[in-house]
Amino acid sequence: MATDQEEAREQIETEEAREPVEATEQTADQEPTMPHEIDANAERFLGKQEEFEIDKLFRALVRLEGSDLHLKAGVPPHVRVNGSLRPLNRPPIDDEEIVRLIFPMIKMDQRRQRIFDEDGGCDFAYSLEVDGKPWRFRVNVLQQMGHVGLVARRVNNWIPNFEQLHLPPSLERLCKYSQGMVLLAGITGSGKTTTIASMLDWINRHYRKHILTLEDPIEFTFTEDKSLINQREIGMDVKDFMIGMKHAVREDPDVMLVGEMRDRETFETALQAAETGHLVFGTIHASSAPSTIGRILDLFPQPMHGAIRSALIFNMKGIIAQKLLPSIKEGVGRVPTVEIMFFNPTVRKLIEEEEDQKLPDAIRIGKEEGMMDFTMSLKDLIDRDLIDRATGFEVAPNPEALKMALKGISLAESAML
């Protein structure tokens, strides 16, 4: 019986909702709406886009299964395939051609052109259909030594799950919270956006929630499953991040993606959203999960550090740090090595007592809870023949610890804390 009631609630549909909406009569005081005005205002929502000359290079990037496209005057276009840059088999691009290729994309948006003129470069998302499938690209246009150039990152038109990304299943735990904050840490190009997209899609496939994202630019587009998803792009759908967050509180979100924590205002706003009952995802530039605490505190003046530590203790659910490594497995380009720190009682106590230097030990002690440091992750990747030993030792924070781990020797954690 309970199941029937739940099903009925999910499929509520009133008779009024099925009734056609009748047009109201126009009063004498109302100004008539001109059809051509409606068309002009609605044009930008129709999704129409003209064909540009540069599209052929984006199509080549997709067909070569490359990750990035580089355009620079004086050399042929280059694509990055499995981490290595390769020139296309064609003559170098001259200044006239590169302007012809790039500027139509800039001029199609007034804000984009203004930012390019004022800042000497701009970032935006670009969409294109290739062989009947929609693809998105994260584009950066730059100026260098009096020339214009472009770097574009291809974004997958499907969102891989944890297994396909070779991510540990313990990440599911962070997707099951109804409130709090989850941060992805790493350098640019470390796969943070892809991991967050996979986590949000896990929520989408398992829960009936409203997921709201504020992105600059939008990279992955989600296919709704159980959740309702709204994606807002800064500059296109909303003027700026702060206005987007102001609107968000009226948009009934359960889960929010607020993008990169670049400054104090962004972090404070995201923290406030977490405190008021939302599950908030974000990214931050930090090299490891423990060092992320210091990176967050650096955004604030010293007198506020105590308050920020308290806010982290009550609201942060976990921090994931990751790096991308070249894989030796056939058909796999790159794989992430990850560090996972859940905010269990031990971690919260260390942060409260300002003993951040002991957080790596807490991660190792929390192995049974699903936590892992980079040494554990690298050992796992080597054992599964996803990376070679040379790569593992090259990026290992502690090569000696990795050597011991590969021999089956683990550090004695019991006396560390």
CSV table of C-alpha atoms in Angstrom, one decimal:
chain,number,residue,atom,x,y,z
A,1,MET,CA,0.0,0.0,0.0
A,2,ALA,CA,2.8,2.4,0.9
A,3,THR,CA,4.4,1.8,-2.5
A,4,ASP,CA,1.2,2.6,-4.3
A,5,GLN,CA,0.8,5.8,-2.3
A,6,GLU,CA,4.4,6.9,-3.1
A,7,GLU,CA,3.8,6.1,-6.8
A,8,ALA,CA,0.6,8.1,-6.8
A,9,ARG,CA,2.4,11.1,-5.2
A,10,GLU,CA,5.1,11.0,-7.8
A,11,GLN,CA,2.5,11.1,-10.6
A,12,ILE,CA,0.3,13.8,-9.2
A,13,GLU,CA,-1.4,15.6,-12.1
A,14,THR,CA,-4.4,17.8,-11.5
A,15,GLU,CA,-7.3,18.3,-13.9
A,16,GLU,CA,-6.5,22.0,-14.1
A,17,ALA,CA,-3.0,21.2,-15.3
A,18,ARG,CA,-4.5,19.3,-18.3
A,19,GLU,CA,-6.9,22.1,-19.2
A,20,PRO,CA,-5.7,24.2,-22.1
A,21,VAL,CA,-4.8,27.7,-21.2
A,22,GLU,CA,-7.2,30.2,-22.8
A,23,ALA,CA,-6.0,33.4,-24.2
A,24,THR,CA,-7.1,36.5,-22.3
A,25,GLU,CA,-8.6,39.4,-24.0
A,26,GLN,CA,-6.3,42.4,-24.5
A,27,THR,CA,-7.5,45.5,-22.7
A,28,ALA,CA,-7.5,48.9,-24.2
A,29,ASP,CA,-4.7,50.0,-21.8
A,30,GLN,CA,-2.3,47.3,-23.0
A,31,GLU,CA,0.2,47.9,-25.7
A,32,PRO,CA,-0.2,45.4,-28.6
A,33,THR,CA,2.7,42.9,-28.9
A,34,MET,CA,4.2,42.9,-32.3
A,35,PRO,CA,5.0,39.5,-33.8
A,36,HIS,CA,8.4,40.6,-35.1
A,37,GLU,CA,9.3,41.8,-31.6
A,38,ILE,CA,8.5,38.4,-30.2
A,39,ASP,CA,10.6,36.7,-32.8
A,40,ALA,CA,13.6,39.0,-32.1
A,41,ASN,CA,13.4,38.4,-28.3
A,42,ALA,CA,13.0,34.7,-28.7
A,43,GLU,CA,15.8,34.2,-31.3
A,44,ARG,CA,18.5,33.5,-28.7
A,45,PHE,CA,16.5,30.7,-27.2
A,46,LEU,CA,16.0,28.7,-30.4
A,47,GLY,CA,19.5,27.1,-30.3
A,48,LYS,CA,20.3,28.0,-33.9
A,49,GLN,CA,23.9,28.4,-34.9
A,50,GLU,CA,25.5,29.2,-38.2
A,51,GLU,CA,28.4,27.1,-39.6
A,52,PHE,CA,31.9,28.5,-39.0
A,53,GLU,CA,35.1,27.8,-40.9
A,54,ILE,CA,36.7,26.6,-37.6
A,55,ASP,CA,34.2,23.8,-37.3
A,56,LYS,CA,36.2,21.5,-39.6
A,57,LEU,CA,39.1,21.6,-37.1
A,58,PHE,CA,36.8,20.8,-34.2
A,59,ARG,CA,35.4,17.9,-36.2
A,60,ALA,CA,39.0,16.7,-36.8
A,61,LEU,CA,39.7,16.8,-33.0
A,62,VAL,CA,36.6,14.7,-32.3
A,63,ARG,CA,37.4,12.1,-35.0
A,64,LEU,CA,41.0,11.8,-33.8
A,65,GLU,CA,39.7,11.3,-30.3
A,66,GLY,CA,42.0,14.2,-29.1
A,67,SER,CA,41.5,16.1,-25.9
A,68,ASP,CA,42.7,19.5,-27.0
A,69,LEU,CA,43.0,21.7,-30.1
A,70,HIS,CA,45.8,24.3,-30.3
A,71,LEU,CA,45.9,27.1,-32.9
A,72,LYS,CA,48.9,29.4,-33.2
A,73,ALA,CA,50.0,31.6,-36.1
A,74,GLY,CA,53.1,30.2,-37.9
A,75,VAL,CA,52.6,26.5,-37.2
A,76,PRO,CA,50.0,23.9,-38.2
A,77,PRO,CA,47.1,23.2,-35.9
A,78,HIS,CA,48.0,20.8,-33.1
A,79,VAL,CA,45.9,18.2,-31.3
A,80,ARG,CA,46.6,16.5,-28.0
A,81,VAL,CA,46.0,12.7,-28.2
A,82,ASN,CA,46.5,10.6,-25.0
A,83,GLY,CA,48.5,13.4,-23.5
A,84,SER,CA,50.9,14.1,-26.4
A,85,LEU,CA,50.7,17.1,-28.8
A,86,ARG,CA,50.7,16.2,-32.5
A,87,PRO,CA,50.6,18.5,-35.6
A,88,LEU,CA,47.9,18.0,-38.2
A,89,ASN,CA,49.1,17.2,-41.7
A,90,ARG,CA,48.5,20.6,-43.3
A,91,PRO,CA,50.4,23.8,-43.8
A,92,PRO,CA,51.0,26.4,-41.0
A,93,ILE,CA,48.3,28.9,-40.2
A,94,ASP,CA,49.0,32.5,-41.0
A,95,ASP,CA,47.6,35.5,-39.2
A,96,GLU,CA,44.9,36.1,-41.8
A,97,GLU,CA,43.6,32.6,-41.5
A,98,ILE,CA,43.7,32.4,-37.7
A,99,VAL,CA,41.7,35.7,-37.4
A,100,ARG,CA,39.2,34.3,-40.0
A,101,LEU,CA,38.9,31.1,-37.9
A,102,ILE,CA,38.6,32.6,-34.4
A,103,PHE,CA,36.9,36.0,-34.6
A,104,PRO,CA,33.4,34.8,-35.8
A,105,MET,CA,33.1,32.9,-32.5
A,106,ILE,CA,34.0,36.0,-30.5
A,107,LYS,CA,31.7,38.4,-32.4
A,108,MET,CA,28.7,36.2,-31.9
A,109,ASP,CA,28.4,37.3,-28.3
A,110,GLN,CA,28.8,40.9,-27.1
A,111,ARG,CA,30.0,40.0,-23.6
A,112,ARG,CA,32.6,37.7,-25.1
A,113,GLN,CA,33.9,40.4,-27.4
A,114,ARG,CA,34.0,42.9,-24.6
A,115,ILE,CA,36.0,40.6,-22.3
A,116,PHE,CA,38.4,39.8,-25.1
A,117,ASP,CA,39.0,43.5,-25.8
A,118,GLU,CA,39.4,44.4,-22.1
A,119,ASP,CA,41.3,41.4,-20.8
A,120,GLY,CA,43.3,40.2,-23.8
A,121,GLY,CA,41.5,36.8,-23.9
A,122,CYS,CA,38.2,35.1,-23.1
A,123,ASP,CA,36.8,31.7,-22.1
A,124,PHE,CA,33.5,30.3,-23.4
A,125,ALA,CA,31.8,27.0,-24.4
A,126,TYR,CA,31.2,26.1,-28.0
A,127,SER,CA,28.8,23.5,-29.3
A,128,LEU,CA,28.9,21.6,-32.6
A,129,GLU,CA,27.3,18.5,-34.1
A,130,VAL,CA,29.8,15.9,-35.4
A,131,ASP,CA,28.5,12.9,-37.3
A,132,GLY,CA,25.0,13.4,-35.9
A,133,LYS,CA,26.2,13.7,-32.3
A,134,PRO,CA,26.3,16.9,-30.2
A,135,TRP,CA,29.8,17.9,-28.9
A,136,ARG,CA,30.9,20.7,-26.5
A,137,PHE,CA,34.3,22.4,-26.3
A,138,ARG,CA,35.8,24.6,-23.6
A,139,VAL,CA,37.5,27.4,-25.6
A,140,ASN,CA,40.1,29.9,-24.5
A,141,VAL,CA,41.1,32.6,-27.0
A,142,LEU,CA,44.4,34.4,-26.1
A,143,GLN,CA,46.7,37.1,-27.4
A,144,GLN,CA,50.5,36.5,-27.4
A,145,MET,CA,53.3,38.6,-28.9
A,146,GLY,CA,50.9,40.5,-31.1
A,147,HIS,CA,49.1,37.4,-32.5
A,148,VAL,CA,45.8,35.7,-31.6
A,149,GLY,CA,45.6,32.0,-30.6
A,150,LEU,CA,43.2,29.4,-29.4
A,151,VAL,CA,43.2,26.4,-27.1
A,152,ALA,CA,40.0,24.3,-27.0
A,153,ARG,CA,39.3,21.3,-24.7
A,154,ARG,CA,36.9,18.6,-26.1
A,155,VAL,CA,34.3,17.6,-23.5
A,156,ASN,CA,32.8,14.2,-23.7
A,157,ASN,CA,29.2,14.1,-24.9
A,158,TRP,CA,28.4,11.4,-22.4
A,159,ILE,CA,29.2,11.3,-18.6
A,160,PRO,CA,31.2,8.2,-17.6
A,161,ASN,CA,30.4,6.5,-14.3
A,162,PHE,CA,32.9,5.8,-11.5
A,163,GLU,CA,33.9,2.4,-12.9
A,164,GLN,CA,34.5,3.8,-16.4
A,165,LEU,CA,36.7,6.6,-14.9
A,166,HIS,CA,38.5,4.0,-12.7
A,167,LEU,CA,37.4,5.9,-9.6
A,168,PRO,CA,37.0,4.2,-6.2
A,169,PRO,CA,33.4,3.2,-5.3
A,170,SER,CA,33.7,4.9,-2.0
A,171,LEU,CA,32.9,8.2,-3.7
A,172,GLU,CA,29.3,7.1,-3.7
A,173,ARG,CA,29.2,7.9,0.0
A,174,LEU,CA,29.7,11.6,-0.7
A,175,CYS,CA,26.7,11.5,-3.2
A,176,LYS,CA,24.3,10.3,-0.5
A,177,TYR,CA,24.3,13.3,1.8
A,178,SER,CA,21.4,15.7,1.8
A,179,GLN,CA,23.3,18.6,3.1
A,180,GLY,CA,26.9,19.8,3.3
A,181,MET,CA,29.9,20.5,1.0
A,182,VAL,CA,32.1,18.3,-1.1
A,183,LEU,CA,35.3,19.7,-2.7
A,184,LEU,CA,37.4,18.4,-5.6
A,185,ALA,CA,41.0,19.6,-5.4
A,186,GLY,CA,43.7,19.5,-8.1
A,187,ILE,CA,45.5,21.5,-10.7
A,188,THR,CA,44.0,22.6,-14.1
A,189,GLY,CA,43.5,19.6,-16.3
A,190,SER,CA,43.4,17.1,-13.5
A,191,GLY,CA,39.9,15.8,-14.3
A,192,LYS,CA,38.1,17.6,-11.5
A,193,THR,CA,35.2,18.6,-13.7
A,194,THR,CA,34.7,15.1,-15.1
A,195,THR,CA,34.7,13.6,-11.6
A,196,ILE,CA,32.1,16.1,-10.3
A,197,ALA,CA,29.9,15.4,-13.4
A,198,SER,CA,30.1,11.7,-12.7
A,199,MET,CA,29.1,12.3,-9.0
A,200,LEU,CA,26.2,14.5,-10.0
A,201,ASP,CA,25.0,12.0,-12.6
A,202,TRP,CA,25.1,9.3,-9.9
A,203,ILE,CA,22.7,11.4,-7.9
A,204,ASN,CA,20.7,11.9,-11.0
A,205,ARG,CA,20.3,8.2,-11.5
A,206,HIS,CA,19.5,7.4,-7.9
A,207,TYR,CA,17.5,10.2,-6.4
A,208,ARG,CA,14.5,12.5,-7.3
A,209,LYS,CA,16.1,15.8,-6.6
A,210,HIS,CA,16.6,19.2,-8.2
A,211,ILE,CA,20.2,19.7,-9.3
A,212,LEU,CA,21.2,23.3,-10.1
A,213,THR,CA,24.6,24.2,-11.5
A,214,LEU,CA,26.4,27.6,-12.0
A,215,GLU,CA,29.2,27.0,-14.5
A,216,ASP,CA,31.7,29.2,-16.4
A,217,PRO,CA,31.4,27.7,-18.9
A,218,ILE,CA,29.1,24.7,-19.0
A,219,GLU,CA,31.1,21.7,-20.0
A,220,PHE,CA,29.0,18.6,-19.5
A,221,THR,CA,25.3,18.5,-20.4
A,222,PHE,CA,23.3,16.1,-18.3
A,223,THR,CA,20.5,13.8,-19.5
A,224,GLU,CA,17.8,13.8,-16.8
A,225,ASP,CA,17.0,10.5,-15.3
A,226,LYS,CA,15.3,10.7,-11.9
A,227,SER,CA,16.4,14.2,-11.1
A,228,LEU,CA,15.4,17.6,-12.5
A,229,ILE,CA,18.5,19.4,-13.7
A,230,ASN,CA,19.0,23.1,-14.5
A,231,GLN,CA,22.4,24.3,-15.8
A,232,ARG,CA,23.1,28.0,-15.8
A,233,GLU,CA,26.2,29.5,-17.6
A,234,ILE,CA,27.7,32.6,-16.2
A,235,GLY,CA,27.5,35.4,-18.8
A,236,MET,CA,24.9,33.7,-20.9
A,237,ASP,CA,22.1,32.6,-18.6
A,238,VAL,CA,23.0,34.9,-15.6
A,239,LYS,CA,25.2,38.0,-15.4
A,240,ASP,CA,27.6,36.8,-12.8
A,241,PHE,CA,28.1,34.2,-10.0
A,242,MET,CA,26.8,36.3,-7.1
A,243,ILE,CA,23.5,37.1,-8.9
A,244,GLY,CA,23.2,33.4,-9.8
A,245,MET,CA,23.6,32.4,-6.2
A,246,LYS,CA,21.1,35.1,-5.2
A,247,HIS,CA,18.6,33.5,-7.6
A,248,ALA,CA,19.4,30.0,-6.5
A,249,VAL,CA,17.8,30.4,-3.1
A,250,ARG,CA,14.5,30.9,-4.9
A,251,GLU,CA,14.9,28.0,-7.3
A,252,ASP,CA,14.4,25.2,-4.7
A,253,PRO,CA,17.7,23.2,-5.3
A,254,ASP,CA,18.6,20.1,-3.4
A,255,VAL,CA,22.1,19.8,-4.9
A,256,MET,CA,24.2,22.7,-6.3
A,257,LEU,CA,27.4,22.9,-8.3
A,258,VAL,CA,29.1,26.3,-7.8
A,259,GLY,CA,32.2,25.8,-9.8
A,260,GLU,CA,35.7,26.9,-8.7
A,261,MET,CA,36.3,28.4,-5.3
A,262,ARG,CA,38.5,31.3,-6.6
A,263,ASP,CA,37.9,33.9,-3.8
A,264,ARG,CA,36.6,34.6,-0.4
A,265,GLU,CA,33.1,35.7,-1.6
A,266,THR,CA,32.6,32.5,-3.7
A,267,PHE,CA,33.5,30.3,-0.8
A,268,GLU,CA,31.4,32.2,1.7
A,269,THR,CA,28.4,32.0,-0.5
A,270,ALA,CA,28.8,28.3,-1.2
A,271,LEU,CA,29.3,27.7,2.6
A,272,GLN,CA,26.2,29.6,3.3
A,273,ALA,CA,24.3,27.4,0.8
A,274,ALA,CA,25.6,24.3,2.6
A,275,GLU,CA,24.6,25.6,6.0
A,276,THR,CA,21.0,26.2,4.8
A,277,GLY,CA,20.4,22.6,3.8
A,278,HIS,CA,21.9,22.1,0.3
A,279,LEU,CA,24.5,19.6,-0.9
A,280,VAL,CA,27.1,21.8,-2.5
A,281,PHE,CA,29.9,20.7,-4.9
A,282,GLY,CA,32.8,22.8,-5.9
A,283,THR,CA,36.4,22.7,-7.0
A,284,ILE,CA,39.6,24.3,-5.7
A,285,HIS,CA,43.3,24.5,-6.7
A,286,ALA,CA,45.2,22.5,-4.2
A,287,SER,CA,47.8,19.7,-4.4
A,288,SER,CA,46.3,17.3,-1.8
A,289,ALA,CA,43.2,16.8,0.4
A,290,PRO,CA,45.0,17.9,3.6
A,291,SER,CA,46.6,20.9,2.0
A,292,THR,CA,43.1,22.1,0.8
A,293,ILE,CA,42.4,23.2,4.4
A,294,GLY,CA,45.3,25.7,4.3
A,295,ARG,CA,44.2,26.8,0.8
A,296,ILE,CA,40.8,27.6,2.1
A,297,LEU,CA,42.1,29.5,5.1
A,298,ASP,CA,44.4,31.5,2.8
A,299,LEU,CA,41.2,33.0,1.3
A,300,PHE,CA,40.4,34.7,4.6
A,301,PRO,CA,42.2,37.1,7.0
A,302,GLN,CA,43.8,35.5,10.1
A,303,PRO,CA,41.2,36.6,12.6
A,304,MET,CA,38.5,34.7,10.7
A,305,HIS,CA,40.4,31.4,10.6
A,306,GLY,CA,38.8,30.0,13.8
A,307,ALA,CA,35.3,30.7,12.5
A,308,ILE,CA,36.2,29.1,9.1
A,309,ARG,CA,37.5,26.0,10.8
A,310,SER,CA,34.3,25.7,12.8
A,311,ALA,CA,32.2,26.1,9.6
A,312,LEU,CA,34.3,23.3,7.9
A,313,ILE,CA,33.9,21.0,10.8
A,314,PHE,CA,30.1,21.3,10.7
A,315,ASN,CA,29.5,21.4,6.9
A,316,MET,CA,32.4,19.7,5.0
A,317,LYS,CA,31.6,16.1,4.1
A,318,GLY,CA,34.7,15.2,2.1
A,319,ILE,CA,37.6,16.4,0.0
A,320,ILE,CA,38.9,14.6,-3.1
A,321,ALA,CA,42.3,15.5,-4.6
A,322,GLN,CA,43.3,14.0,-7.9
A,323,LYS,CA,45.8,13.9,-10.7
A,324,LEU,CA,45.6,12.4,-14.2
A,325,LEU,CA,48.3,9.9,-15.3
A,326,PRO,CA,49.0,8.2,-18.6
A,327,SER,CA,47.7,4.6,-18.7
A,328,ILE,CA,49.4,1.5,-20.1
A,329,LYS,CA,46.2,-0.4,-20.5
A,330,GLU,CA,45.0,-0.7,-24.1
A,331,GLY,CA,42.0,1.6,-24.9
A,332,VAL,CA,42.5,3.7,-21.7
A,333,GLY,CA,44.1,7.1,-22.3
A,334,ARG,CA,44.5,8.5,-18.8
A,335,VAL,CA,43.5,7.4,-15.3
A,336,PRO,CA,43.1,9.4,-12.1
A,337,THR,CA,45.1,8.8,-8.9
A,338,VAL,CA,43.0,10.1,-6.0
A,339,GLU,CA,43.2,11.1,-2.4
A,340,ILE,CA,40.0,10.9,-0.4
A,341,MET,CA,39.5,12.5,3.0
A,342,PHE,CA,36.1,12.0,4.7
A,343,PHE,CA,35.3,14.3,7.5
A,344,ASN,CA,35.0,11.7,10.2
A,345,PRO,CA,35.4,12.5,14.0
A,346,THR,CA,39.2,12.2,13.8
A,347,VAL,CA,39.5,14.6,10.9
A,348,ARG,CA,37.2,17.1,12.4
A,349,LYS,CA,39.0,17.0,15.7
A,350,LEU,CA,42.4,17.6,14.1
A,351,ILE,CA,41.0,20.5,12.1
A,352,GLU,CA,39.5,22.0,15.2
A,353,GLU,CA,42.8,21.7,17.1
A,354,GLU,CA,44.7,23.2,14.2
A,355,GLU,CA,46.8,20.0,13.8
A,356,ASP,CA,46.5,19.9,10.0
A,357,GLN,CA,49.9,18.2,9.7
A,358,LYS,CA,48.4,15.0,11.1
A,359,LEU,CA,45.6,14.8,8.5
A,360,PRO,CA,47.6,12.5,6.2
A,361,ASP,CA,47.9,10.0,9.1
A,362,ALA,CA,44.1,10.2,9.7
A,363,ILE,CA,43.5,9.4,6.0
A,364,ARG,CA,45.7,6.2,6.3
A,365,ILE,CA,43.9,5.2,9.5
A,366,GLY,CA,40.5,5.7,7.8
A,367,LYS,CA,41.3,3.2,5.1
A,368,GLU,CA,38.5,0.9,6.2
A,369,GLU,CA,36.0,3.7,5.9
A,370,GLY,CA,37.0,4.2,2.2
A,371,MET,CA,39.6,6.9,2.6
A,372,MET,CA,42.9,6.6,0.7
A,373,ASP,CA,46.0,8.7,0.1
A,374,PHE,CA,48.0,9.0,-3.1
A,375,THR,CA,50.3,6.1,-2.1
A,376,MET,CA,47.3,3.7,-1.7
A,377,SER,CA,45.8,4.9,-5.0
A,378,LEU,CA,49.1,4.5,-6.9
A,379,LYS,CA,49.6,1.0,-5.6
A,380,ASP,CA,46.1,0.1,-6.7
A,381,LEU,CA,46.6,1.5,-10.2
A,382,ILE,CA,49.9,-0.4,-10.5
A,383,ASP,CA,48.4,-3.7,-9.2
A,384,ARG,CA,45.6,-3.4,-11.7
A,385,ASP,CA,48.1,-2.8,-14.6
A,386,LEU,CA,46.6,0.7,-15.3
A,387,ILE,CA,49.9,2.5,-14.9
A,388,ASP,CA,53.5,1.4,-14.9
A,389,ARG,CA,55.8,1.5,-11.9
A,390,ALA,CA,57.9,4.3,-13.4
A,391,THR,CA,54.9,6.6,-13.6
A,392,GLY,CA,53.8,5.7,-10.1
A,393,PHE,CA,57.2,6.6,-8.6
A,394,GLU,CA,57.5,9.7,-10.6
A,395,VAL,CA,54.3,11.3,-9.1
A,396,ALA,CA,54.4,9.6,-5.7
A,397,PRO,CA,54.5,12.2,-2.8
A,398,ASN,CA,56.6,9.6,-0.9
A,399,PRO,CA,58.4,7.1,-3.2
A,400,GLU,CA,59.7,5.1,-0.3
A,401,ALA,CA,56.2,4.6,1.1
A,402,LEU,CA,55.1,3.4,-2.3
A,403,LYS,CA,58.0,1.0,-2.5
A,404,MET,CA,57.0,-0.4,0.9
A,405,ALA,CA,53.4,-0.6,-0.1
A,406,LEU,CA,54.2,-2.6,-3.3
A,407,LYS,CA,56.1,-5.0,-1.1
A,408,GLY,CA,53.1,-5.4,1.1
A,409,ILE,CA,54.5,-3.4,4.0
A,410,SER,CA,52.2,-0.7,5.5
A,411,LEU,CA,53.1,2.0,8.0
A,412,ALA,CA,52.1,1.5,11.6
A,413,GLU,CA,49.3,4.0,12.0
A,414,SER,CA,48.1,3.3,15.5
A,415,ALA,CA,50.6,5.5,17.3
A,416,MET,CA,50.5,8.4,14.7
A,417,LEU,CA,47.8,10.5,16.3
